Amino acid sequence: MSVQERKQRERAERERLIVATARELAEQQGWDAVTTRRLAERIEYSQPVLYSHFRGKREIIGAVAIEGAAELAATVRAATSAADNPRARVTALARAYLDFAARNPAVYDALFQLDGGLAFADEDTPEPLKDAFAALLESLGEVAGDGVHPGLFTEVFWASLHGLATLTRAGRQLPEDAAQRVELLVDRLAVV
């Protein structure tokens, strides 16, 4: 291995450490607790080293969002792959999405609530974000109904899931009714 390859590998490892530490800190204490000073202390590097990887917290949030989008896509695909019919796939997708949001609140916030400097619904959208949407579209497109654009239907269904995730997390909905909400969403929106 050349010196340059080793340096590139070490740089990539430092970057992964910064992102993992930011994510861990955000999950434990919220995004307000994530500062470059605190990250530098936790990973035992100077603040200038952090700034050599990320220009600031916004870019770190963006990196967590990109990582989270890949995880969300994998989660949704794993959940839907075991289902044997469209209704079961959509139900599995909804449950997996809501479970992901509940288990990873800081990642979910990085993806959908905070400014990570990422473009959405644009040519410049990073591939992991596009792939997360594609993972939803794969199952939802088949239940959009006649004359309904699959992408548009996916956006509306996704917005419904996001609303459920956000309202549940904020304590605005009774947790014991979660399964009924998913069933109602699938029954009323999906053509199965």
mmCIF file of C-alpha atoms in Angstrom:
data_model
loop_
_atom_site.group_PDB
_atom_site.id
_atom_site.type_symbol
_atom_site.label_atom_id
_atom_site.label_comp_id
_atom_site.label_asym_id
_atom_site.label_seq_id
_atom_site.Cartn_x
_atom_site.Cartn_y
_atom_site.Cartn_z
ATOM 1 C CA MET A 1 0.000 0.000 0.000
ATOM 2 C CA SER A 2 1.347 3.369 -0.976
ATOM 3 C CA VAL A 3 1.645 6.282 1.419
ATOM 4 C CA GLN A 4 -1.101 8.109 -0.464
ATOM 5 C CA GLU A 5 -3.472 5.099 -0.210
ATOM 6 C CA ARG A 6 -2.770 4.805 3.496
ATOM 7 C CA LYS A 7 -3.478 8.513 4.011
ATOM 8 C CA GLN A 8 -6.725 8.235 2.064
ATOM 9 C CA ARG A 9 -7.769 5.224 4.141
ATOM 10 C CA GLU A 10 -6.925 7.040 7.381
ATOM 11 C CA ARG A 11 -8.868 10.099 6.214
ATOM 12 C CA ALA A 12 -11.907 7.962 5.399
ATOM 13 C CA GLU A 13 -11.658 6.269 8.810
ATOM 14 C CA ARG A 14 -11.516 9.653 10.568
ATOM 15 C CA GLU A 15 -14.537 10.817 8.601
ATOM 16 C CA ARG A 16 -16.506 7.672 9.553
ATOM 17 C CA LEU A 17 -15.507 8.215 13.185
ATOM 18 C CA ILE A 18 -16.704 11.831 13.112
ATOM 19 C CA VAL A 19 -20.048 10.839 11.595
ATOM 20 C CA ALA A 20 -20.534 7.895 13.951
ATOM 21 C CA THR A 21 -19.666 10.019 16.979
ATOM 22 C CA ALA A 22 -21.992 12.839 15.886
ATOM 23 C CA ARG A 23 -24.776 10.351 15.356
ATOM 24 C CA GLU A 24 -24.211 8.699 18.720
ATOM 25 C CA LEU A 25 -24.123 12.024 20.526
ATOM 26 C CA ALA A 26 -27.262 13.234 18.730
ATOM 27 C CA GLU A 27 -29.138 10.017 19.553
ATOM 28 C CA GLN A 28 -28.133 10.298 23.223
ATOM 29 C CA GLN A 29 -28.506 14.040 23.822
ATOM 30 C CA GLY A 30 -30.074 15.605 20.731
ATOM 31 C CA TRP A 31 -28.559 17.588 17.890
ATOM 32 C CA ASP A 32 -28.039 20.666 20.057
ATOM 33 C CA ALA A 33 -25.367 18.695 21.923
ATOM 34 C CA VAL A 34 -23.413 18.087 18.708
ATOM 35 C CA THR A 35 -20.737 20.758 18.434
ATOM 36 C CA THR A 36 -17.342 20.644 16.794
ATOM 37 C CA ARG A 37 -15.710 21.226 20.177
ATOM 38 C CA ARG A 38 -17.548 18.310 21.736
ATOM 39 C CA LEU A 39 -16.878 16.056 18.756
ATOM 40 C CA ALA A 40 -13.194 16.942 18.830
ATOM 41 C CA GLU A 41 -13.030 16.029 22.514
ATOM 42 C CA ARG A 42 -14.835 12.729 22.007
ATOM 43 C CA ILE A 43 -12.772 11.534 19.063
ATOM 44 C CA GLU A 44 -9.565 13.021 20.432
ATOM 45 C CA TYR A 45 -8.716 15.115 17.407
ATOM 46 C CA SER A 46 -8.404 18.879 17.191
ATOM 47 C CA GLN A 47 -11.183 21.055 15.826
ATOM 48 C CA PRO A 48 -9.074 21.915 12.755
ATOM 49 C CA VAL A 49 -8.962 18.198 11.934
ATOM 50 C CA LEU A 50 -12.770 18.106 12.024
ATOM 51 C CA TYR A 51 -12.921 21.178 9.818
ATOM 52 C CA SER A 52 -10.593 19.493 7.337
ATOM 53 C CA HIS A 53 -13.376 16.907 6.825
ATOM 54 C CA PHE A 54 -16.528 18.972 7.317
ATOM 55 C CA ARG A 55 -17.009 22.736 7.115
ATOM 56 C CA GLY A 56 -19.337 22.611 10.083
ATOM 57 C CA LYS A 57 -22.272 20.976 11.780
ATOM 58 C CA ARG A 58 -24.502 21.361 8.720
ATOM 59 C CA GLU A 59 -22.236 19.114 6.653
ATOM 60 C CA ILE A 60 -22.034 16.598 9.499
ATOM 61 C CA ILE A 61 -25.839 16.497 9.624
ATOM 62 C CA GLY A 62 -25.811 15.932 5.859
ATOM 63 C CA ALA A 63 -23.372 13.041 6.218
ATOM 64 C CA VAL A 64 -25.560 11.447 8.905
ATOM 65 C CA ALA A 65 -28.590 11.937 6.640
ATOM 66 C CA ILE A 66 -26.885 10.219 3.715
ATOM 67 C CA GLU A 67 -25.866 7.306 5.933
ATOM 68 C CA GLY A 68 -29.386 7.155 7.362
ATOM 69 C CA ALA A 69 -30.987 7.165 3.919
ATOM 70 C CA ALA A 70 -28.981 4.091 2.958
ATOM 71 C CA GLU A 71 -30.062 2.385 6.174
ATOM 72 C CA LEU A 72 -33.698 3.342 5.621
ATOM 73 C CA ALA A 73 -33.634 1.951 2.086
ATOM 74 C CA ALA A 74 -32.122 -1.317 3.305
ATOM 75 C CA THR A 75 -34.650 -1.538 6.146
ATOM 76 C CA VAL A 76 -37.613 -0.994 3.836
ATOM 77 C CA ARG A 77 -36.332 -3.466 1.255
ATOM 78 C CA ALA A 78 -35.673 -6.130 3.885
ATOM 79 C CA ALA A 79 -39.164 -5.703 5.319
ATOM 80 C CA THR A 80 -40.937 -5.787 1.966
ATOM 81 C CA SER A 81 -38.931 -8.674 0.508
ATOM 82 C CA ALA A 82 -40.610 -11.186 2.820
ATOM 83 C CA ALA A 83 -44.147 -10.096 1.885
ATOM 84 C CA ASP A 84 -45.970 -12.192 -0.687
ATOM 85 C CA ASN A 85 -48.571 -9.735 -1.989
ATOM 86 C CA PRO A 86 -48.921 -5.980 -2.592
ATOM 87 C CA ARG A 87 -50.987 -5.297 0.545
ATOM 88 C CA ALA A 88 -48.529 -7.152 2.745
ATOM 89 C CA ARG A 89 -45.617 -5.275 1.123
ATOM 90 C CA VAL A 90 -47.202 -1.884 1.726
ATOM 91 C CA THR A 91 -48.075 -2.782 5.309
ATOM 92 C CA ALA A 92 -44.539 -4.064 5.909
ATOM 93 C CA LEU A 93 -43.119 -0.897 4.342
ATOM 94 C CA ALA A 94 -45.229 1.354 6.585
ATOM 95 C CA ARG A 95 -44.326 -0.548 9.732
ATOM 96 C CA ALA A 96 -40.616 -0.640 8.835
ATOM 97 C CA TYR A 97 -40.577 3.083 8.056
ATOM 98 C CA LEU A 98 -42.306 4.027 11.309
ATOM 99 C CA ASP A 99 -40.107 1.672 13.305
ATOM 100 C CA PHE A 100 -36.980 3.166 11.704
ATOM 101 C CA ALA A 101 -38.141 6.682 12.608
ATOM 102 C CA ALA A 102 -38.855 5.625 16.210
ATOM 103 C CA ARG A 103 -35.568 3.737 16.690
ATOM 104 C CA ASN A 104 -33.373 6.410 15.066
ATOM 105 C CA PRO A 105 -34.814 9.811 15.989
ATOM 106 C CA ALA A 106 -31.613 11.787 15.439
ATOM 107 C CA VAL A 107 -31.011 10.159 12.068
ATOM 108 C CA TYR A 108 -34.641 10.764 11.121
ATOM 109 C CA ASP A 109 -34.246 14.414 12.087
ATOM 110 C CA ALA A 110 -31.062 14.665 10.022
ATOM 111 C CA LEU A 111 -32.929 13.225 7.051
ATOM 112 C CA PHE A 112 -36.167 15.180 7.249
ATOM 113 C CA GLN A 113 -36.127 17.956 9.824
ATOM 114 C CA LEU A 114 -32.689 19.567 9.903
ATOM 115 C CA ASP A 115 -30.719 21.457 7.295
ATOM 116 C CA GLY A 116 -27.921 19.186 6.170
ATOM 117 C CA GLY A 117 -27.303 21.163 3.004
ATOM 118 C CA LEU A 118 -28.686 18.368 0.827
ATOM 119 C CA ALA A 119 -30.868 18.800 -2.219
ATOM 120 C CA PHE A 120 -34.099 16.805 -2.285
ATOM 121 C CA ALA A 121 -36.246 16.096 -5.339
ATOM 122 C CA ASP A 122 -33.577 17.594 -7.564
ATOM 123 C CA GLU A 123 -30.944 16.484 -10.057
ATOM 124 C CA ASP A 124 -28.313 17.171 -7.385
ATOM 125 C CA THR A 125 -29.959 14.894 -4.827
ATOM 126 C CA PRO A 126 -27.332 12.476 -3.491
ATOM 127 C CA GLU A 127 -27.792 8.879 -4.651
ATOM 128 C CA PRO A 128 -28.559 7.428 -1.184
ATOM 129 C CA LEU A 129 -31.505 9.840 -0.863
ATOM 130 C CA LYS A 130 -32.750 8.905 -4.322
ATOM 131 C CA ASP A 131 -32.372 5.245 -3.439
ATOM 132 C CA ALA A 132 -34.396 5.645 -0.230
ATOM 133 C CA PHE A 133 -37.230 7.108 -2.287
ATOM 134 C CA ALA A 134 -36.809 4.308 -4.840
ATOM 135 C CA ALA A 135 -37.142 1.750 -2.035
ATOM 136 C CA LEU A 136 -40.534 3.258 -1.191
ATOM 137 C CA LEU A 137 -41.553 3.494 -4.844
ATOM 138 C CA GLU A 138 -40.768 -0.182 -5.470
ATOM 139 C CA SER A 139 -43.663 -1.276 -3.278
ATOM 140 C CA LEU A 140 -45.931 1.747 -3.428
ATOM 141 C CA GLY A 141 -45.843 2.164 -7.196
ATOM 142 C CA GLU A 142 -47.739 -1.082 -7.673
ATOM 143 C CA VAL A 143 -50.666 0.105 -5.515
ATOM 144 C CA ALA A 144 -51.004 3.670 -6.810
ATOM 145 C CA GLY A 145 -54.143 2.896 -8.780
ATOM 146 C CA ASP A 146 -55.158 3.501 -12.367
ATOM 147 C CA GLY A 147 -54.290 6.917 -13.706
ATOM 148 C CA VAL A 148 -52.208 7.864 -10.653
ATOM 149 C CA HIS A 149 -48.542 8.592 -11.214
ATOM 150 C CA PRO A 150 -46.582 6.112 -9.033
ATOM 151 C CA GLY A 151 -44.058 8.750 -7.970
ATOM 152 C CA LEU A 152 -46.767 11.182 -6.913
ATOM 153 C CA PHE A 153 -48.597 8.454 -4.996
ATOM 154 C CA THR A 154 -45.330 7.521 -3.268
ATOM 155 C CA GLU A 155 -44.825 11.142 -2.221
ATOM 156 C CA VAL A 156 -48.328 11.324 -0.710
ATOM 157 C CA PHE A 157 -47.998 7.992 1.095
ATOM 158 C CA TRP A 158 -44.538 8.971 2.333
ATOM 159 C CA ALA A 159 -45.911 12.313 3.577
ATOM 160 C CA SER A 160 -48.572 10.384 5.496
ATOM 161 C CA LEU A 161 -45.927 8.141 7.059
ATOM 162 C CA HIS A 162 -43.813 11.164 7.927
ATOM 163 C CA GLY A 163 -46.801 12.809 9.575
ATOM 164 C CA LEU A 164 -47.500 9.682 11.619
ATOM 165 C CA ALA A 165 -43.851 9.373 12.637
ATOM 166 C CA THR A 166 -43.595 13.028 13.625
ATOM 167 C CA LEU A 167 -46.902 13.216 15.492
ATOM 168 C CA THR A 168 -46.267 9.963 17.342
ATOM 169 C CA ARG A 169 -42.817 11.081 18.400
ATOM 170 C CA ALA A 170 -44.190 14.398 19.608
ATOM 171 C CA GLY A 171 -46.697 12.541 21.797
ATOM 172 C CA ARG A 172 -49.652 13.825 19.763
ATOM 173 C CA GLN A 173 -51.019 10.326 19.088
ATOM 174 C CA LEU A 174 -51.717 7.377 21.337
ATOM 175 C CA PRO A 175 -49.016 4.744 20.821
ATOM 176 C CA GLU A 176 -51.490 1.887 21.286
ATOM 177 C CA ASP A 177 -53.313 2.942 18.095
ATOM 178 C CA ALA A 178 -50.209 2.714 15.869
ATOM 179 C CA ALA A 179 -51.180 -0.574 14.203
ATOM 180 C CA GLN A 180 -54.681 0.698 13.466
ATOM 181 C CA ARG A 181 -53.255 3.824 11.855
ATOM 182 C CA VAL A 182 -51.102 1.735 9.528
ATOM 183 C CA GLU A 183 -54.072 -0.446 8.568
ATOM 184 C CA LEU A 184 -56.224 2.620 7.919
ATOM 185 C CA LEU A 185 -53.507 4.226 5.817
ATOM 186 C CA VAL A 186 -53.067 1.082 3.732
ATOM 187 C CA ASP A 187 -56.836 0.520 3.403
ATOM 188 C CA ARG A 188 -57.636 4.088 2.344
ATOM 189 C CA LEU A 189 -54.685 5.002 0.165
ATOM 190 C CA ALA A 190 -53.369 1.831 -1.453
ATOM 191 C CA VAL A 191 -55.295 0.140 -4.244
ATOM 192 C CA VAL A 192 -54.792 -3.510 -3.387
#
